[in-house]
Coordinates of C-alpha atoms in Angstrom, one line a residue:
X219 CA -107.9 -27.3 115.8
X220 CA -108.2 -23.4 115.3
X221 CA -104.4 -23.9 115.0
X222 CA -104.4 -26.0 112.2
X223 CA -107.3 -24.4 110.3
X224 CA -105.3 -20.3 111.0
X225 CA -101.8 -22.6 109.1
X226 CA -103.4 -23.9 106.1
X227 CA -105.3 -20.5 105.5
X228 CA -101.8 -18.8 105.7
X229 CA -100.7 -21.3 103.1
X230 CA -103.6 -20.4 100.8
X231 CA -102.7 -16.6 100.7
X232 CA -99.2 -17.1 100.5
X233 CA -99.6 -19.3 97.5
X234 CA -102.2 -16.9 95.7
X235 CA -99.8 -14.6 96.9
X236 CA -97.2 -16.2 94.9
X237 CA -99.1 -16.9 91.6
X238 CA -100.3 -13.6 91.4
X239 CA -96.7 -12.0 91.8
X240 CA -95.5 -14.8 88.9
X241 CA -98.4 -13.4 86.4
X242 CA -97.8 -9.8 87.3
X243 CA -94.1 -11.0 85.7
X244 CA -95.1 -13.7 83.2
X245 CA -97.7 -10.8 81.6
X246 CA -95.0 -8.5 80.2
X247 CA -93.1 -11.1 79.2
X248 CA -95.7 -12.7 77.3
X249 CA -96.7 -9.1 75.7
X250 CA -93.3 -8.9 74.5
X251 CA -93.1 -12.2 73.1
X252 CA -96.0 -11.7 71.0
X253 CA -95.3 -8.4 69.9
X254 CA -91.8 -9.5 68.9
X255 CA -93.4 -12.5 67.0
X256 CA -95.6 -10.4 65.4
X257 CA -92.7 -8.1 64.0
X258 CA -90.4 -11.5 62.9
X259 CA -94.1 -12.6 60.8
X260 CA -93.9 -9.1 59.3
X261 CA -89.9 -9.5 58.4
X262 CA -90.2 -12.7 56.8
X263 CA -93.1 -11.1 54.8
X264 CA -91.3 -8.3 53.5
X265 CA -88.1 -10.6 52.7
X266 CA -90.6 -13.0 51.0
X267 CA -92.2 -10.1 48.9
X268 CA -88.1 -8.7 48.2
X269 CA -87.4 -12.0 46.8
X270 CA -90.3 -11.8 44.9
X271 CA -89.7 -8.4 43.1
X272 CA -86.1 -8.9 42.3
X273 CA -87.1 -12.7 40.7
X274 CA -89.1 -10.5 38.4
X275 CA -87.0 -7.4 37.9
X276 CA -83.7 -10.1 36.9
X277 CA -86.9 -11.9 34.3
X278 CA -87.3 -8.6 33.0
X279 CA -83.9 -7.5 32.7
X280 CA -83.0 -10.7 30.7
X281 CA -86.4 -10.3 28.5
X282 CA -84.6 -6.8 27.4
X283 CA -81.3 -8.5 26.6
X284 CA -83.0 -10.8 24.5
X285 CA -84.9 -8.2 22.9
X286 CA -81.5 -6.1 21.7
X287 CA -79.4 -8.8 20.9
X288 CA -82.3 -9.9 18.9
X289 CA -82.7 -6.1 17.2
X290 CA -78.3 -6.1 16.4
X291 CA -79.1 -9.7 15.2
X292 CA -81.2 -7.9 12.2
X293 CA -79.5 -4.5 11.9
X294 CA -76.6 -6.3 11.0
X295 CA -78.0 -8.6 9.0
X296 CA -79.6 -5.8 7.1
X297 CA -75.6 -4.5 6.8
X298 CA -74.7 -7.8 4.8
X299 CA -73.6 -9.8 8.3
X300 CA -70.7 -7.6 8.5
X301 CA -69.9 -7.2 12.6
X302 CA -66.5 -5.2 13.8
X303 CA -64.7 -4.2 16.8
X304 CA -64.4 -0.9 16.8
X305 CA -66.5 2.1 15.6
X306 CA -66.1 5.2 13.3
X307 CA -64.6 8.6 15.1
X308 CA -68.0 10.5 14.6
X309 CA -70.9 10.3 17.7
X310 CA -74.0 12.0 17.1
X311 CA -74.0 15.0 19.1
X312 CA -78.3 16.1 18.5
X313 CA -80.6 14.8 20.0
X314 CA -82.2 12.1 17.2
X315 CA -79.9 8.9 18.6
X316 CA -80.7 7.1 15.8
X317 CA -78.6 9.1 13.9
X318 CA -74.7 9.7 13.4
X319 CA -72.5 12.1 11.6
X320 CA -70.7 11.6 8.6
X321 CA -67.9 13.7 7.1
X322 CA -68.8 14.2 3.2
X323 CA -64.9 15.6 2.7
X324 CA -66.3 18.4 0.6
X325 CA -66.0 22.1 1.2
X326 CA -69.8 22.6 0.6
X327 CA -72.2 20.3 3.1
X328 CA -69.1 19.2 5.1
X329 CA -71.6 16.7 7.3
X330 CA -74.8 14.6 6.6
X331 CA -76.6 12.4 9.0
X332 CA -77.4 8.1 8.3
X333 CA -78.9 6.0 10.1
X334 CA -77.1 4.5 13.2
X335 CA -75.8 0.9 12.7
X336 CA -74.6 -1.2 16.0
X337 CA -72.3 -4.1 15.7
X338 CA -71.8 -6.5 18.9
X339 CA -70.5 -3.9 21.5
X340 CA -73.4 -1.4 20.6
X341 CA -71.5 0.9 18.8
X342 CA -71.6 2.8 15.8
X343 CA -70.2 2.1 12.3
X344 CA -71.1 3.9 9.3
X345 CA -73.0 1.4 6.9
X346 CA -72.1 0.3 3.8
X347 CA -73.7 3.0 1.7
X348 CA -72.5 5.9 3.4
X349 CA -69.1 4.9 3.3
X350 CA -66.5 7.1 1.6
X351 CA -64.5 5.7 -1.2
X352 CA -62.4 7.0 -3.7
X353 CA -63.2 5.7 -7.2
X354 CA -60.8 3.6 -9.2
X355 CA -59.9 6.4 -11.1
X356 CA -59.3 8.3 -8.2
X357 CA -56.8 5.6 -6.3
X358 CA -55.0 5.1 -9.3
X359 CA -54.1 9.2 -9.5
X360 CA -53.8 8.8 -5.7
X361 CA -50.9 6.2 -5.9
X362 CA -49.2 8.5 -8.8
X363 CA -49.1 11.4 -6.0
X364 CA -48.0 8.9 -3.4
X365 CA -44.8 7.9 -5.5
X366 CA -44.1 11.4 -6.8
X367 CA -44.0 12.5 -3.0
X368 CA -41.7 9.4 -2.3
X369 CA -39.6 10.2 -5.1
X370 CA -38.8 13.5 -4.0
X371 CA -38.1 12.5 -0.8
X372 CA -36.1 9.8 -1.8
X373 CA -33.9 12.5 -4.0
X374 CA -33.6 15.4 -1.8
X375 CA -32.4 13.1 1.1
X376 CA -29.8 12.1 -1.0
X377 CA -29.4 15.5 -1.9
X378 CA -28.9 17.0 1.3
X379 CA -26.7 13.6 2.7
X380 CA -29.7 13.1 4.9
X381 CA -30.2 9.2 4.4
X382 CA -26.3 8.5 6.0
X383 CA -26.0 7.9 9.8
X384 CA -24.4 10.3 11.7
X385 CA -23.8 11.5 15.1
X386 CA -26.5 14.8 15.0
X387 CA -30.2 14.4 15.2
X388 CA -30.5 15.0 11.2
X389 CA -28.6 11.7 11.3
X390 CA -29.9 9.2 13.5
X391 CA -32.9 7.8 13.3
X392 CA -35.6 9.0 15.8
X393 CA -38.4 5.9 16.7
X394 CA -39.8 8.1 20.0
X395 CA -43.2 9.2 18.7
X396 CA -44.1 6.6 15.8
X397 CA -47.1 4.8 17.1
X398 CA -47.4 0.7 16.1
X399 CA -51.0 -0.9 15.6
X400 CA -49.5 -4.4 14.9
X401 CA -53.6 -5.5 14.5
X402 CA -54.7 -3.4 11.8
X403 CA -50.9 -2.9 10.7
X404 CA -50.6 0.9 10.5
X405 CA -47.6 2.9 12.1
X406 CA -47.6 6.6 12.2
X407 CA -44.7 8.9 13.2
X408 CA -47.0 12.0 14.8
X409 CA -45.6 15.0 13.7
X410 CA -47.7 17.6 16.0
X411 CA -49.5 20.2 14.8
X412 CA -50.3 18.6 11.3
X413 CA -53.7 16.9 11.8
X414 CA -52.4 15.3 15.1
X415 CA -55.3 15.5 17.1
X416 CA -57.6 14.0 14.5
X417 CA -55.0 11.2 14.2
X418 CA -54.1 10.2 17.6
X419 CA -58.4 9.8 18.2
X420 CA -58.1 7.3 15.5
X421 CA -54.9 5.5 16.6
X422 CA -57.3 5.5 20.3
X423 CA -59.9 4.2 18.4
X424 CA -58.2 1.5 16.7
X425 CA -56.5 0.8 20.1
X426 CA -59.8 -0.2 21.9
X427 CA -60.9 3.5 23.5
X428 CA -64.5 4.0 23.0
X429 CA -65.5 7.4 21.2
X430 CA -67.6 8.6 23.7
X431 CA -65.2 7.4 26.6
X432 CA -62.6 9.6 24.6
X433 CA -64.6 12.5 24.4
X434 CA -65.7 12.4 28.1
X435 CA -62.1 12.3 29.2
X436 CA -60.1 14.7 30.5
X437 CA -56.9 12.6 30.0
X438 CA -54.3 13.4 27.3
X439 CA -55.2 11.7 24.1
X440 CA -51.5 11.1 23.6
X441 CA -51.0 9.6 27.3
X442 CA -54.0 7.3 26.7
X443 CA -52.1 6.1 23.0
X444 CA -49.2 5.5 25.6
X445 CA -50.5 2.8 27.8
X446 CA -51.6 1.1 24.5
X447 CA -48.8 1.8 22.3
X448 CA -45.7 1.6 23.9
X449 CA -42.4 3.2 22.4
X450 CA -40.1 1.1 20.2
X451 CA -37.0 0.4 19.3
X452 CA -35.6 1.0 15.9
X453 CA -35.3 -2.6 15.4
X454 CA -39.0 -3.4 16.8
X455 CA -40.2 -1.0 14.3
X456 CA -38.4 -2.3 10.9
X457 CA -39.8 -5.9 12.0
X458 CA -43.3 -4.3 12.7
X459 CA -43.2 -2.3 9.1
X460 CA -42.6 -5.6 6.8
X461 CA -46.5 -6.1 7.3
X462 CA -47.7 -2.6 7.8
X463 CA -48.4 0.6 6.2
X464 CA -46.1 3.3 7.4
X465 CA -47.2 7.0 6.8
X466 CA -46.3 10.8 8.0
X467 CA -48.5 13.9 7.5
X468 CA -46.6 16.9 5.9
X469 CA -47.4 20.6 6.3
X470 CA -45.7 23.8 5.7
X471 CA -43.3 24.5 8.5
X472 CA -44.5 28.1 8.6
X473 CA -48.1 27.7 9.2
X474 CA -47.5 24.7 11.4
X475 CA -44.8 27.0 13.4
X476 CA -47.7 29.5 13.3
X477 CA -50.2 27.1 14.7
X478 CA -48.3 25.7 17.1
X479 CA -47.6 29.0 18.4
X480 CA -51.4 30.1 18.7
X481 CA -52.2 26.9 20.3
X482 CA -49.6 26.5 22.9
X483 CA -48.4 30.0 23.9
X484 CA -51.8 32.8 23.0
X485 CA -53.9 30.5 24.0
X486 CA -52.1 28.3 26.7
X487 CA -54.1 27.1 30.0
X488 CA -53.4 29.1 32.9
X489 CA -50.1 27.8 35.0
X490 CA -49.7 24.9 32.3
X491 CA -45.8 24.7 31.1
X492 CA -46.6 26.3 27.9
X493 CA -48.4 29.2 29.8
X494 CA -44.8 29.4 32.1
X495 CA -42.9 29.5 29.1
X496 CA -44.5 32.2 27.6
X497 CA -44.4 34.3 30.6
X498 CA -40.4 33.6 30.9
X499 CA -39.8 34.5 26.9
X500 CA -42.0 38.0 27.5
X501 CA -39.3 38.4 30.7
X502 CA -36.3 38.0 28.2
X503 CA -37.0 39.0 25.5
X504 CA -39.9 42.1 25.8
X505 CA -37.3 44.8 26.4
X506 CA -34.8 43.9 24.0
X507 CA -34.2 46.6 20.9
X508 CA -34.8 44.8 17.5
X509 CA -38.6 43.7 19.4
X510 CA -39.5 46.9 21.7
X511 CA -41.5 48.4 18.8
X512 CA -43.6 45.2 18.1
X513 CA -43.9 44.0 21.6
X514 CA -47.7 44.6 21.8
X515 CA -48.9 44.7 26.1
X516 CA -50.2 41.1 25.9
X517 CA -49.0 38.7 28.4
X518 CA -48.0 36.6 26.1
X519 CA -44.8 37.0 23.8
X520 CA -45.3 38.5 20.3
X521 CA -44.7 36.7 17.4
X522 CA -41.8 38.6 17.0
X523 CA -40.1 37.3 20.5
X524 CA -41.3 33.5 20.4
X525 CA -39.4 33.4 17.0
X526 CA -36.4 35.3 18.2
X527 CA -36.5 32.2 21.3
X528 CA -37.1 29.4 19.1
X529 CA -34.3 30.4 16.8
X530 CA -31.6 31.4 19.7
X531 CA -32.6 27.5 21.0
X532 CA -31.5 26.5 17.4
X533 CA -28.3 28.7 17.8
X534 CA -27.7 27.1 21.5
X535 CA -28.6 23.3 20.4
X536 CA -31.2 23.1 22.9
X537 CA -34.3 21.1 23.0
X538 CA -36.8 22.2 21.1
X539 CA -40.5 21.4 21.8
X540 CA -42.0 18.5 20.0
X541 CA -44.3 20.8 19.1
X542 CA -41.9 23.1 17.3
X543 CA -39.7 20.6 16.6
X544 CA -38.6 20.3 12.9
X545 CA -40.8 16.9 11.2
X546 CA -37.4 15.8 9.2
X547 CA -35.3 15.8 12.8
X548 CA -38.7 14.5 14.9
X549 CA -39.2 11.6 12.6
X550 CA -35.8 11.2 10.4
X551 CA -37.6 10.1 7.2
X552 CA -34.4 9.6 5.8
X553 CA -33.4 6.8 7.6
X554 CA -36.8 5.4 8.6
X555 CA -38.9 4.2 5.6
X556 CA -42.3 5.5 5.1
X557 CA -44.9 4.0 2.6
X558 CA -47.0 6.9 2.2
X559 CA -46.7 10.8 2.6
X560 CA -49.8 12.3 3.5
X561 CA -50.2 16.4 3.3
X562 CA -52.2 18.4 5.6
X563 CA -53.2 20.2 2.8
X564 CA -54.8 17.5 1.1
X565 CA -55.8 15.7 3.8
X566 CA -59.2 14.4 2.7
X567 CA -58.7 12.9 -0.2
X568 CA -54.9 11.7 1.0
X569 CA -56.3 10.6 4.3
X570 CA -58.8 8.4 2.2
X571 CA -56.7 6.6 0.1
X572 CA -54.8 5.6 3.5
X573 CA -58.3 4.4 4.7
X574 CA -58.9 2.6 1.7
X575 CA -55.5 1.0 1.4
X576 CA -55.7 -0.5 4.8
X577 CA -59.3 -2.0 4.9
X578 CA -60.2 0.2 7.5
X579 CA -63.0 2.6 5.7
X580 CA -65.4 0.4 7.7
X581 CA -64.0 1.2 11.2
X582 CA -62.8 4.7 11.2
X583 CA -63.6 8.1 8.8
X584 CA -61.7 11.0 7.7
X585 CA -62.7 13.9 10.2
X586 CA -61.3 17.1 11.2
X587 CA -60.7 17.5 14.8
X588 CA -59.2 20.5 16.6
X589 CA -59.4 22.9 13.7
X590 CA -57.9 25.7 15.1
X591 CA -58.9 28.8 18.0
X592 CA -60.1 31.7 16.9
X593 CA -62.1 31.2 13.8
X594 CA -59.3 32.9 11.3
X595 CA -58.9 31.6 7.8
X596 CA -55.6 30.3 7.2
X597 CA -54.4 33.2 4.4
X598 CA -55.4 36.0 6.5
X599 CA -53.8 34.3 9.8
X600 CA -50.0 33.7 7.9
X601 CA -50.6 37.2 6.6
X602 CA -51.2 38.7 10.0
X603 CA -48.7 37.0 11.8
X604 CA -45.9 36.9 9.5
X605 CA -45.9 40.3 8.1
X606 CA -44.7 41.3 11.9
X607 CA -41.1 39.4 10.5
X608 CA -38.5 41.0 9.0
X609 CA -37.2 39.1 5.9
X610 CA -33.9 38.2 7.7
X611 CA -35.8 36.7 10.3
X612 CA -37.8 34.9 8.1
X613 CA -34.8 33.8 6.1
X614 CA -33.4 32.4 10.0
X615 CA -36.2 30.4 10.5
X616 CA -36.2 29.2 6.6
X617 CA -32.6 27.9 7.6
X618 CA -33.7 25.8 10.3
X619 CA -36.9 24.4 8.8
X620 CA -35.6 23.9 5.4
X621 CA -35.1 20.9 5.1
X622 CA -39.1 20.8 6.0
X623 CA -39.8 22.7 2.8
X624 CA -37.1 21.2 0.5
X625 CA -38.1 17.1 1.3
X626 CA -42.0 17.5 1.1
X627 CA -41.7 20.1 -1.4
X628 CA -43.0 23.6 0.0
X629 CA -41.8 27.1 -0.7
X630 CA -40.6 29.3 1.2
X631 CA -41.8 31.9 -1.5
X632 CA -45.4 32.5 0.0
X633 CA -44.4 33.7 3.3
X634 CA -41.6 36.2 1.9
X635 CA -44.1 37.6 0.2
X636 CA -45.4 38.7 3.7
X637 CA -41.8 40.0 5.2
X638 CA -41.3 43.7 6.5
X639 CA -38.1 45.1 4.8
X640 CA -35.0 44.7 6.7
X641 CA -33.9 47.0 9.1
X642 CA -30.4 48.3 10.6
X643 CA -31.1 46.7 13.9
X644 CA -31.5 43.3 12.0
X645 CA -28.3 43.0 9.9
X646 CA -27.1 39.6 11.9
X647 CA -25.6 38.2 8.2
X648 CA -29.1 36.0 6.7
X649 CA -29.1 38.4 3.5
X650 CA -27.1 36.2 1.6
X651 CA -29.9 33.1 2.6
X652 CA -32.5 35.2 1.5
X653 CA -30.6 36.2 -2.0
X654 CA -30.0 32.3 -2.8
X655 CA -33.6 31.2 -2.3
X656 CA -35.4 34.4 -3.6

């Protein structure tokens, strides 16, 4: 009996024994479950409250949307429910972004500031009244000088046997830098250094570039016109000019020489090509005897040894840079046709009868753009630059450039006027040149 009873009491303690070992384990486990419960309540919560606040951000965003396509809705409306693609050149660089810049083309208050007008990109034109326009007066005197120029070249390319193919690069035609806009049918053979810069921003501009993306940019302006203007053939570009406007910009090959120079080689970027080339010409050409006395100790060449390069490239028939590059061989206007003949020199009101003539005073404006280092007045620059050249040296460079001066009618004239007399180291045979022009 004692037995039995000492059995089952063994039985009790190991079974109390048993369920309190299983709640020493089940009570961790049932912390953690509710603390990881707790923590998915919280989750869902915040992912709840998330979905929430973007729902409203999203409701907000398109309430904005609404609101500005609403506000273009009556700014153009106000514009006479005109809306185009592309904007003007000028951005307003102060701090009033209602506001944007527009070139007055006179010498006195060059810029005045409108009000900002967007069309359906956002971007900004220049509204009807502060468009420039050239009275009817003014177009018809405009289209006068436009034939005279055309005339003259028609004549001296005749003249000179310039308009008959031949086998040199006076006598074939030359289609590698004319630019075609078959949209807004303009072509333009880009004859550097005579308002290029300003020109290839337009030619962006009409290509789909926004101004600000171009000035932001540290990309080539002329490599961007490449990926949207691709070279052409001269076939492509005779069926391209039947329905376009074809035009060149003219300036005097000195001062265009003389810029280019400035630009490229005194004020080249460190280790660019220009920079390397200006270091090799001071190599070859520093020490030699007609330039030792007006060497100067800059790094870069003198004027004196760049022109005594460019003209033995001339003598050698090597490349010459585009940039120095006579306009008649770069864009053969004797055997391409051109419609009009802009001149740097009276590039704002020329530039605005091209404007005018091809609808396009609503999408881009005449504006200057790299207008030169240094701050020097053009007179005093030529002047400066030019009196370091003997007279047979100018009359070399004449020789090569003439047909420059002769087809868009300059004169040599106002740079001889700047020449240093001949001297004995110079007698290399250009006096009877200089005697048949002076």
């Amino acid at each position: 009996m004692k037995l039995n009873k000492s059995n089952a009491n063994c039985r009790v303690r190991r079974y109390l024994l048993i369920f309190t070992a299983l709640s020493l384990l089940l009570l961790p486990l049932s912390l953690i479950y509710l603390v990881w419960n707790e923590q998915l309540q919280k989750i869902k919560g915040y992912e709840a409250f998330n979905a929430q606040q973007q729902q409203q951000q999203q409701q907000q965003v398109q309430q904005q949307q609404q609101q500005q396509q609403q506000q273009q809705q009556q700014q153009q409306q106000q514009a006479g429910g005109q809306t185009f693609r592309y904007p003007v050149l000028l951005l307003n660089k102060n701090k009033n972004k209602e506001l944007t810049v527009v070139a007055t083309g006179k010498t006195k208050n060059k810029w005045r500031y409108v009000d900002k007008i967007n069309n359906e990109t956002g971007l900004p034109l220049i509204p009807d009244y502060a468009v420039q326009t050239l009275s009817l007066e003014e177009m018809q005197e405009m289209s006068v000088r436009m034939e005279a120029r055309l005339e003259r070249l028609r004549d001296k390319c005749s003249e000179y046997g310039l308009d008959v193919l031949g086998h040199d690069s006076w006598h074939t035609p030359n289609t590698w830098e004319f630019l075609v806009n078959k949209k807004y049918h303009i072509i333009w053979c880009n004859v550097f250094k005579a308002a290029s810069s300003s020109w290839m921003f337009n030619f962006n501009v009409l290509a789909g570039y926004t101004p600000s993306y171009l000035h932001k940019t540290k990309k080539i302006l002329l490599n961007l016109a490449r990926e949207r203007y691709p070279r052409v053939t001269l076939q492509e570009l005779r069926e391209a000019q039947n329905d376009s406007i074809t035009f060149i910009i003219a300036r005097n090959p000195f001062e265009r020489l003389l810029s280019a120079y400035r630009d490229k080689i005194v004020f080249a970027l460190p280790y660019s090509f220009h920079d390397k080339l200006g270091r090799s010409i001071v190599r070859t050409y520093r020490k030699k005897p007609k330039l030792i006395a007006r060497a100067g100790n800059t790094k870069y060449p003198s004027f004196p040894e760049f022109v005594h390069w460019l003209l033995d490239q001339v003598k050698r028939g090597n490349y010459i840079d585009m940039h120095f590059v006579s306009s008649t061989s770069f864009c053969t206007p004797c055997l391409i046709r051109f419609d009009m003949i802009l001149k740097f020199e009276s590039l704002a009101e020329d530039q605005l009868y091209l404007i005018e003539k091809t609808g396009l005073k609503r999408v881009i404006a005449p504006v200057w753009r790299n207008m030169g280092k240094g701050g020097r007045k053009t007179q005093e620059l030529q002047q400066q630059f030019y009196s370091q050249l003997t007279r047979q040296e100018m009359m070399s460079l004449y020789e090569y450039y003439q047909f420059d001066f002769n087809l868009f009618g300059y004169d040599v004239r106002e740079h001889l006027k700047y020449a240093r007399a001949d001297d004995a180291l110079d007698g290399d045979g250009d006096g009877d040149a200089a005697a048949s022009v002076a």
